[in-house]
Amino acid sequence: MAFGRLAGGLAFCSEAALRVFAGRVLRQTLIDALRQEGHAFTDLRFHAWFSGLTTLSDEPPRHARPARALCHTILTEITNWSGSALPFVAAQLREAMLAPSEIGRGDEHEEALRIVNAARVLTSTLPDTHRQDLFADITSLRDALSADLDFAPPEATPPPLPGDRTLKAGATTAPAPLWAIDIAYGRRLSQTHRLRIALPFPGLIRPSAIVGSSPSSLDIMQPQAMREVMERMTEWLTDAARLAAFAHQPVHGRRANSRAPTIMELLAGFGPLRSRQMETALGATRVGVAGMIASWDTVGAISRTTISGSHLLSLRTPATETTQDAPPHSDAAFSAEALDDYNASLEAIDRLLSQRHFRD
């Protein structure tokens, strides 16, 4: 049901809403990957780091893959996907990333790319007979992960006995890079279940749902995790439709062919950026971007945070009355026919689930 709601929302939303949604999904994909690797940071510090204004962490974790190489690899992978909205926004963000380079051995990108490729191979070799049965497919994925050297979560290390000074090997074991599976398996789900666009599903695969106390508990935990992720992404899509309508509302004095709405799409979806990043992402001049930002300043839609002498620009939603004044027939709104089709699809899903319940 949760997957069906997300699929229905994606089927009927506007292209502008898809781009805002893509920015939100990509932001969370990068943040989840970095935190899984062991990097510790706040959301604001992530944006400051992505903008080249600070390091990501005060003390980088010992076993974590380098942050910039990791994000660049993820964005490059998604840029190469088929479709429009997600690869388009991923390419924009890859060009706009100003995060400082790490000092390393020079093979940081190769290691991140190896993990991404390994995840793609693992998910593409799951049994084809399970593709149409979502629950069976999840079970086969769990079995494959638990047996894989790269992705099997490390076993918990028991606490040392009093007086035992022996170093435990598992204490410094790097966490499993399940972020790569969130990306690769999300794409598999998108392709096999006919989503409008291919998507990563950040937070979909969790270590606790791969290794646990009993097979019966594991059978429940992963579907529950999937439901939570789908419901969260449906909320993002709802917000994206509202923000896209605001981004494309007419503004007095702005040309009809202005690219100012594109700036607002990036800020509404991905989050705070510098004007320099917008120049790169849009392929626009400094003067051109300054004019676009000024047009949003006139309606109070831009807020600024100063970090290291530079401004991070972010969306500041005006008063509710302003958003309510948006045109009622904006291209981000759902038509009555689309909503009827969506409700009919949900009713059909309800009937199928009921039939399966009684059959089981």
GROMACS .gro file of C-alpha atoms in nm:
model
  360
    1MET     CA    1   0.000   0.000   0.000
    2ALA     CA    2   0.277   0.246   0.089
    3PHE     CA    3   0.462   0.164  -0.231
    4GLY     CA    4   0.140   0.208  -0.430
    5ARG     CA    5   0.079   0.553  -0.284
    6LEU     CA    6   0.430   0.663  -0.376
    7ALA     CA    7   0.394   0.522  -0.728
    8GLY     CA    8   0.061   0.699  -0.773
    9GLY     CA    9   0.201   1.030  -0.656
   10LEU     CA   10   0.499   1.003  -0.891
   11ALA     CA   11   0.270   0.917  -1.182
   12PHE     CA   12   0.061   1.231  -1.155
   13CYS     CA   13   0.293   1.506  -1.027
   14SER     CA   14   0.450   1.773  -1.247
   15GLU     CA   15   0.804   1.773  -1.383
   16ALA     CA   16   0.888   2.067  -1.158
   17ALA     CA   17   0.771   1.872  -0.853
   18LEU     CA   18   0.981   1.574  -0.966
   19ARG     CA   19   1.291   1.794  -0.979
   20VAL     CA   20   1.229   1.931  -0.629
   21PHE     CA   21   1.163   1.576  -0.506
   22ALA     CA   22   1.482   1.453  -0.676
   23GLY     CA   23   1.685   1.715  -0.491
   24ARG     CA   24   1.541   1.602  -0.158
   25VAL     CA   25   1.607   1.234  -0.233
   26LEU     CA   26   1.965   1.300  -0.346
   27ARG     CA   27   2.037   1.510  -0.037
   28GLN     CA   28   1.917   1.233   0.193
   29THR     CA   29   2.102   0.969  -0.009
   30LEU     CA   30   2.432   1.153   0.037
   31ILE     CA   31   2.372   1.225   0.406
   32ASP     CA   32   2.273   0.865   0.481
   33ALA     CA   33   2.580   0.730   0.298
   34LEU     CA   34   2.816   0.961   0.485
   35ARG     CA   35   2.665   0.878   0.824
   36GLN     CA   36   2.669   0.506   0.753
   37GLU     CA   37   3.041   0.540   0.682
   38GLY     CA   38   3.084   0.694   1.027
   39HIS     CA   39   3.109   1.065   0.950
   40ALA     CA   40   2.948   1.277   1.224
   41PHE     CA   41   2.795   1.611   1.129
   42THR     CA   42   2.482   1.823   1.146
   43ASP     CA   43   2.266   1.895   0.842
   44LEU     CA   44   2.387   2.256   0.832
   45ARG     CA   45   2.749   2.144   0.845
   46PHE     CA   46   2.683   1.906   0.556
   47HIS     CA   47   2.565   2.198   0.342
   48ALA     CA   48   2.857   2.415   0.454
   49TRP     CA   49   3.096   2.130   0.364
   50PHE     CA   50   2.923   2.065   0.030
   51SER     CA   51   2.965   2.437  -0.043
   52GLY     CA   52   3.339   2.427   0.036
   53LEU     CA   53   3.323   2.637   0.353
   54THR     CA   54   3.440   2.385   0.614
   55THR     CA   55   3.542   2.027   0.672
   56LEU     CA   56   3.267   1.770   0.721
   57SER     CA   57   3.389   1.650   1.062
   58ASP     CA   58   3.637   1.779   1.314
   59GLU     CA   59   3.792   1.433   1.339
   60PRO     CA   60   3.729   1.212   1.032
   61PRO     CA   61   3.655   0.851   1.133
   62ARG     CA   62   3.941   0.611   1.081
   63HIS     CA   63   3.764   0.355   0.863
   64ALA     CA   64   3.526   0.581   0.670
   65ARG     CA   65   3.563   0.625   0.297
   66PRO     CA   66   3.659   0.982   0.203
   67ALA     CA   67   3.350   1.200   0.197
   68ARG     CA   68   3.404   1.396  -0.124
   69ALA     CA   69   3.500   1.089  -0.327
   70LEU     CA   70   3.196   0.906  -0.191
   71CYS     CA   71   2.950   1.182  -0.283
   72HIS     CA   72   3.107   1.236  -0.626
   73THR     CA   73   3.080   0.863  -0.702
   74ILE     CA   74   2.715   0.847  -0.594
   75LEU     CA   75   2.617   1.152  -0.798
   76THR     CA   76   2.805   1.020  -1.101
   77GLU     CA   77   2.632   0.684  -1.074
   78ILE     CA   78   2.286   0.842  -1.066
   79THR     CA   79   2.374   1.089  -1.342
   80ASN     CA   80   2.420   0.787  -1.570
   81TRP     CA   81   2.073   0.649  -1.502
   82SER     CA   82   1.806   0.675  -1.766
   83GLY     CA   83   1.524   0.923  -1.720
   84SER     CA   84   1.511   1.296  -1.676
   85ALA     CA   85   1.449   1.450  -1.334
   86LEU     CA   86   1.685   1.253  -1.108
   87PRO     CA   87   1.988   1.230  -1.343
   88PHE     CA   88   1.940   1.597  -1.436
   89VAL     CA   89   1.947   1.716  -1.074
   90ALA     CA   90   2.232   1.476  -0.988
   91ALA     CA   91   2.441   1.627  -1.269
   92GLN     CA   92   2.363   1.978  -1.142
   93LEU     CA   93   2.470   1.888  -0.789
   94ARG     CA   94   2.784   1.710  -0.902
   95GLU     CA   95   2.893   2.025  -1.084
   96ALA     CA   96   2.798   2.241  -0.787
   97MET     CA   97   2.987   2.037  -0.524
   98LEU     CA   98   3.271   2.249  -0.384
   99ALA     CA   99   3.357   2.022  -0.090
  100PRO     CA  100   3.730   2.021  -0.012
  101SER     CA  101   3.933   1.730  -0.144
  102GLU     CA  102   4.080   1.485   0.104
  103ILE     CA  103   4.449   1.409   0.129
  104GLY     CA  104   4.487   1.039   0.060
  105ARG     CA  105   4.651   0.775  -0.153
  106GLY     CA  106   4.476   0.876  -0.471
  107ASP     CA  107   4.252   0.569  -0.498
  108GLU     CA  108   3.956   0.705  -0.300
  109HIS     CA  109   3.726   0.717  -0.603
  110GLU     CA  110   3.821   0.366  -0.708
  111GLU     CA  111   3.716   0.217  -0.374
  112ALA     CA  112   3.383   0.400  -0.371
  113LEU     CA  113   3.322   0.297  -0.732
  114ARG     CA  114   3.404  -0.065  -0.648
  115ILE     CA  115   3.135  -0.068  -0.378
  116VAL     CA  116   2.876   0.089  -0.610
  117ASN     CA  117   2.955  -0.166  -0.881
  118ALA     CA  118   2.940  -0.453  -0.631
  119ALA     CA  119   2.594  -0.340  -0.518
  120ARG     CA  120   2.476  -0.319  -0.879
  121VAL     CA  121   2.600  -0.673  -0.951
  122LEU     CA  122   2.443  -0.816  -0.635
  123THR     CA  123   2.099  -0.668  -0.697
  124SER     CA  124   2.100  -0.753  -1.068
  125THR     CA  125   2.171  -1.121  -1.000
  126LEU     CA  126   1.880  -1.177  -0.761
  127PRO     CA  127   1.635  -1.445  -0.884
  128ASP     CA  128   1.417  -1.312  -1.167
  129THR     CA  129   1.129  -1.530  -1.047
  130HIS     CA  130   1.091  -1.301  -0.744
  131ARG     CA  131   1.082  -0.970  -0.932
  132GLN     CA  132   0.703  -0.935  -0.924
  133ASP     CA  133   0.664  -1.056  -0.565
  134LEU     CA  134   0.800  -0.773  -0.353
  135PHE     CA  135   0.817  -0.972  -0.030
  136ALA     CA  136   0.994  -1.268  -0.192
  137ASP     CA  137   1.236  -1.029  -0.359
  138ILE     CA  138   1.319  -0.868  -0.025
  139THR     CA  139   1.386  -1.209   0.127
  140SER     CA  140   1.619  -1.306  -0.156
  141LEU     CA  141   1.801  -0.975  -0.116
  142ARG     CA  142   1.843  -1.033   0.257
  143ASP     CA  143   1.988  -1.379   0.196
  144ALA     CA  144   2.229  -1.243  -0.063
  145LEU     CA  145   2.346  -0.964   0.166
  146SER     CA  146   2.404  -1.190   0.464
  147ALA     CA  147   2.637  -1.406   0.252
  148ASP     CA  148   2.827  -1.123   0.080
  149LEU     CA  149   3.173  -1.021   0.198
  150ASP     CA  150   3.119  -0.652   0.123
  151PHE     CA  151   2.768  -0.603   0.254
  152ALA     CA  152   2.711  -0.850   0.537
  153PRO     CA  153   2.683  -0.645   0.859
  154PRO     CA  154   2.963  -0.728   1.104
  155GLU     CA  155   2.860  -0.938   1.399
  156ALA     CA  156   2.827  -0.752   1.726
  157THR     CA  157   3.135  -0.782   1.944
  158PRO     CA  158   3.054  -0.910   2.293
  159PRO     CA  159   3.158  -0.680   2.578
  160PRO     CA  160   3.495  -0.771   2.730
  161LEU     CA  161   3.507  -0.951   3.058
  162PRO     CA  162   3.633  -0.757   3.361
  163GLY     CA  163   4.011  -0.743   3.350
  164ASP     CA  164   4.029  -0.870   2.990
  165ARG     CA  165   4.262  -0.640   2.796
  166THR     CA  166   4.257  -0.841   2.474
  167LEU     CA  167   4.175  -0.622   2.174
  168LYS     CA  168   3.860  -0.729   1.997
  169ALA     CA  169   3.895  -0.754   1.620
  170GLY     CA  170   3.535  -0.648   1.561
  171ALA     CA  171   3.570  -0.329   1.762
  172THR     CA  172   3.727  -0.145   1.469
  173THR     CA  173   3.540  -0.317   1.187
  174ALA     CA  174   3.402  -0.076   0.930
  175PRO     CA  175   3.023  -0.078   0.896
  176ALA     CA  176   2.868  -0.247   0.594
  177PRO     CA  177   2.815   0.005   0.308
  178LEU     CA  178   2.443  -0.063   0.281
  179TRP     CA  179   2.395   0.285   0.132
  180ALA     CA  180   2.509   0.134  -0.199
  181ILE     CA  181   2.233  -0.128  -0.176
  182ASP     CA  182   1.976   0.146  -0.105
  183ILE     CA  183   2.078   0.297  -0.439
  184ALA     CA  184   2.108  -0.019  -0.649
  185TYR     CA  185   1.804  -0.201  -0.511
  186GLY     CA  186   1.599   0.117  -0.528
  187ARG     CA  187   1.671   0.129  -0.899
  188ARG     CA  188   1.569  -0.237  -0.932
  189LEU     CA  189   1.240  -0.167  -0.754
  190SER     CA  190   1.176   0.133  -0.976
  191GLN     CA  191   1.232  -0.069  -1.293
  192THR     CA  192   1.036  -0.379  -1.193
  193HIS     CA  193   0.739  -0.196  -1.041
  194ARG     CA  194   0.701   0.072  -1.305
  195LEU     CA  195   0.772   0.385  -1.111
  196ARG     CA  196   0.775   0.697  -1.325
  197ILE     CA  197   1.140   0.763  -1.240
  198ALA     CA  198   1.418   0.542  -1.105
  199LEU     CA  199   1.499   0.626  -0.745
  200PRO     CA  200   1.739   0.539  -0.467
  201PHE     CA  201   1.558   0.465  -0.142
  202PRO     CA  202   1.778   0.603   0.139
  203GLY     CA  203   1.742   0.411   0.461
  204LEU     CA  204   1.572   0.111   0.299
  205ILE     CA  205   1.820  -0.161   0.400
  206ARG     CA  206   1.911  -0.179   0.768
  207PRO     CA  207   2.163  -0.407   0.942
  208SER     CA  208   1.905  -0.512   1.201
  209ALA     CA  209   1.684  -0.650   0.923
  210ILE     CA  210   1.965  -0.869   0.785
  211VAL     CA  211   2.103  -1.025   1.102
  212GLY     CA  212   1.869  -1.078   1.393
  213SER     CA  213   1.737  -1.315   1.653
  214SER     CA  214   1.509  -1.529   1.437
  215PRO     CA  215   1.401  -1.567   1.071
  216SER     CA  216   1.041  -1.481   1.159
  217SER     CA  217   1.140  -1.149   1.314
  218LEU     CA  218   1.357  -1.068   1.010
  219ASP     CA  219   1.063  -1.139   0.778
  220ILE     CA  220   0.874  -0.861   0.955
  221MET     CA  221   1.151  -0.607   1.008
  222GLN     CA  222   1.249  -0.540   0.646
  223PRO     CA  223   0.891  -0.488   0.517
  224GLN     CA  224   0.836  -0.252   0.811
  225ALA     CA  225   1.150  -0.061   0.717
  226MET     CA  226   1.031  -0.043   0.358
  227ARG     CA  227   0.692   0.093   0.463
  228GLU     CA  228   0.856   0.365   0.673
  229VAL     CA  229   1.080   0.471   0.385
  230MET     CA  230   0.793   0.477   0.133
  231GLU     CA  231   0.572   0.681   0.365
  232ARG     CA  232   0.853   0.928   0.429
  233MET     CA  233   0.921   0.966   0.057
  234THR     CA  234   0.550   1.019  -0.012
  235GLU     CA  235   0.559   1.307   0.238
  236TRP     CA  236   0.861   1.450   0.053
  237LEU     CA  237   0.669   1.427  -0.274
  238THR     CA  238   0.371   1.609  -0.125
  239ASP     CA  239   0.601   1.887  -0.002
  240ALA     CA  240   0.774   1.895  -0.342
  241ALA     CA  241   0.444   1.955  -0.523
  242ARG     CA  242   0.364   2.246  -0.292
  243LEU     CA  243   0.712   2.398  -0.320
  244ALA     CA  244   0.722   2.356  -0.698
  245ALA     CA  245   0.396   2.549  -0.724
  246PHE     CA  246   0.553   2.828  -0.517
  247ALA     CA  247   0.874   2.824  -0.724
  248HIS     CA  248   0.680   2.873  -1.048
  249GLN     CA  249   0.426   3.129  -0.932
  250PRO     CA  250   0.428   3.459  -1.124
  251VAL     CA  251   0.637   3.735  -0.966
  252HIS     CA  252   0.583   4.097  -1.061
  253GLY     CA  253   0.861   4.231  -1.282
  254ARG     CA  254   1.008   3.890  -1.370
  255ARG     CA  255   1.024   3.774  -1.731
  256ALA     CA  256   0.817   3.473  -1.825
  257ASN     CA  257   1.127   3.289  -1.950
  258SER     CA  258   1.335   3.365  -1.640
  259ARG     CA  259   1.536   3.080  -1.490
  260ALA     CA  260   1.475   3.208  -1.139
  261PRO     CA  261   1.233   2.918  -1.065
  262THR     CA  262   1.522   2.676  -1.124
  263ILE     CA  263   1.715   2.833  -0.837
  264MET     CA  264   1.416   2.791  -0.609
  265GLU     CA  265   1.377   2.427  -0.717
  266LEU     CA  266   1.735   2.357  -0.605
  267LEU     CA  267   1.696   2.536  -0.273
  268ALA     CA  268   1.355   2.378  -0.206
  269GLY     CA  269   1.478   2.029  -0.288
  270PHE     CA  270   1.846   1.997  -0.197
  271GLY     CA  271   1.879   2.280   0.053
  272PRO     CA  272   2.123   2.568   0.119
  273LEU     CA  273   2.374   2.658  -0.154
  274ARG     CA  274   2.608   2.943  -0.238
  275SER     CA  275   2.545   3.169  -0.535
  276ARG     CA  276   2.870   3.041  -0.685
  277GLN     CA  277   2.726   2.688  -0.683
  278MET     CA  278   2.413   2.808  -0.856
  279GLU     CA  279   2.624   2.966  -1.131
  280THR     CA  280   2.789   2.630  -1.195
  281ALA     CA  281   2.472   2.423  -1.164
  282LEU     CA  282   2.275   2.645  -1.401
  283GLY     CA  283   2.559   2.740  -1.632
  284ALA     CA  284   2.473   3.104  -1.567
  285THR     CA  285   2.683   3.414  -1.517
  286ARG     CA  286   2.744   3.573  -1.180
  287VAL     CA  287   2.537   3.877  -1.280
  288GLY     CA  288   2.256   3.654  -1.406
  289VAL     CA  289   2.237   3.452  -1.084
  290ALA     CA  290   2.251   3.770  -0.877
  291GLY     CA  291   1.949   3.901  -1.068
  292MET     CA  292   1.757   3.576  -1.012
  293ILE     CA  293   1.832   3.585  -0.640
  294ALA     CA  294   1.727   3.951  -0.624
  295SER     CA  295   1.390   3.864  -0.777
  296TRP     CA  296   1.330   3.615  -0.495
  297ASP     CA  297   1.449   3.867  -0.237
  298THR     CA  298   1.166   4.097  -0.344
  299VAL     CA  299   0.912   3.841  -0.220
  300GLY     CA  300   1.110   3.751   0.093
  301ALA     CA  301   1.185   3.397  -0.021
  302ILE     CA  302   1.561   3.391   0.047
  303SER     CA  303   1.736   3.366   0.383
  304ARG     CA  304   2.112   3.382   0.437
  305THR     CA  305   2.347   3.210   0.680
  306THR     CA  306   2.702   3.347   0.698
  307ILE     CA  307   2.977   3.086   0.736
  308SER     CA  308   3.347   3.168   0.695
  309GLY     CA  309   3.256   3.501   0.539
  310SER     CA  310   3.033   3.350   0.270
  311HIS     CA  311   2.656   3.333   0.242
  312LEU     CA  312   2.460   3.009   0.226
  313LEU     CA  313   2.127   3.085   0.063
  314SER     CA  314   1.820   2.888   0.159
  315LEU     CA  315   1.447   2.892   0.097
  316ARG     CA  316   1.238   3.099   0.334
  317THR     CA  317   0.874   3.018   0.273
  318PRO     CA  318   0.668   3.338   0.294
  319ALA     CA  319   0.347   3.368   0.495
  320THR     CA  320   0.079   3.112   0.425
  321GLU     CA  321  -0.129   3.375   0.245
  322THR     CA  322   0.142   3.413  -0.018
  323THR     CA  323   0.150   3.045  -0.106
  324GLN     CA  324  -0.227   3.032  -0.110
  325ASP     CA  325  -0.228   3.307  -0.373
  326ALA     CA  326  -0.051   3.075  -0.620
  327PRO     CA  327  -0.255   3.006  -0.937
  328PRO     CA  328  -0.514   2.735  -0.869
  329HIS     CA  329  -0.432   2.566  -1.202
  330SER     CA  330  -0.056   2.549  -1.153
  331ASP     CA  331   0.114   2.272  -1.347
  332ALA     CA  332   0.213   2.119  -1.011
  333ALA     CA  333  -0.152   2.062  -0.911
  334PHE     CA  334  -0.328   1.728  -0.967
  335SER     CA  335  -0.633   1.732  -1.192
  336ALA     CA  336  -0.963   1.579  -1.079
  337GLU     CA  337  -0.920   1.303  -1.338
  338ALA     CA  338  -0.571   1.224  -1.210
  339LEU     CA  339  -0.694   1.202  -0.852
  340ASP     CA  340  -0.982   0.974  -0.958
  341ASP     CA  341  -0.735   0.745  -1.138
  342TYR     CA  342  -0.508   0.747  -0.834
  343ASN     CA  343  -0.793   0.655  -0.595
  344ALA     CA  344  -0.908   0.380  -0.831
  345SER     CA  345  -0.553   0.238  -0.835
  346LEU     CA  346  -0.544   0.233  -0.454
  347GLU     CA  347  -0.879   0.055  -0.441
  348ALA     CA  348  -0.748  -0.207  -0.682
  349ILE     CA  349  -0.442  -0.256  -0.461
  350ASP     CA  350  -0.671  -0.295  -0.158
  351ARG     CA  351  -0.868  -0.568  -0.336
  352LEU     CA  352  -0.552  -0.755  -0.439
  353LEU     CA  353  -0.412  -0.741  -0.086
  354SER     CA  354  -0.742  -0.863   0.058
  355GLN     CA  355  -0.755  -1.155  -0.184
  356ARG     CA  356  -0.399  -1.250  -0.096
  357HIS     CA  357  -0.475  -1.225   0.277
  358PHE     CA  358  -0.771  -1.465   0.253
  359ARG     CA  359  -0.582  -1.697   0.019
  360ASP     CA  360  -0.290  -1.718   0.265
   0.00000   0.00000   0.00000
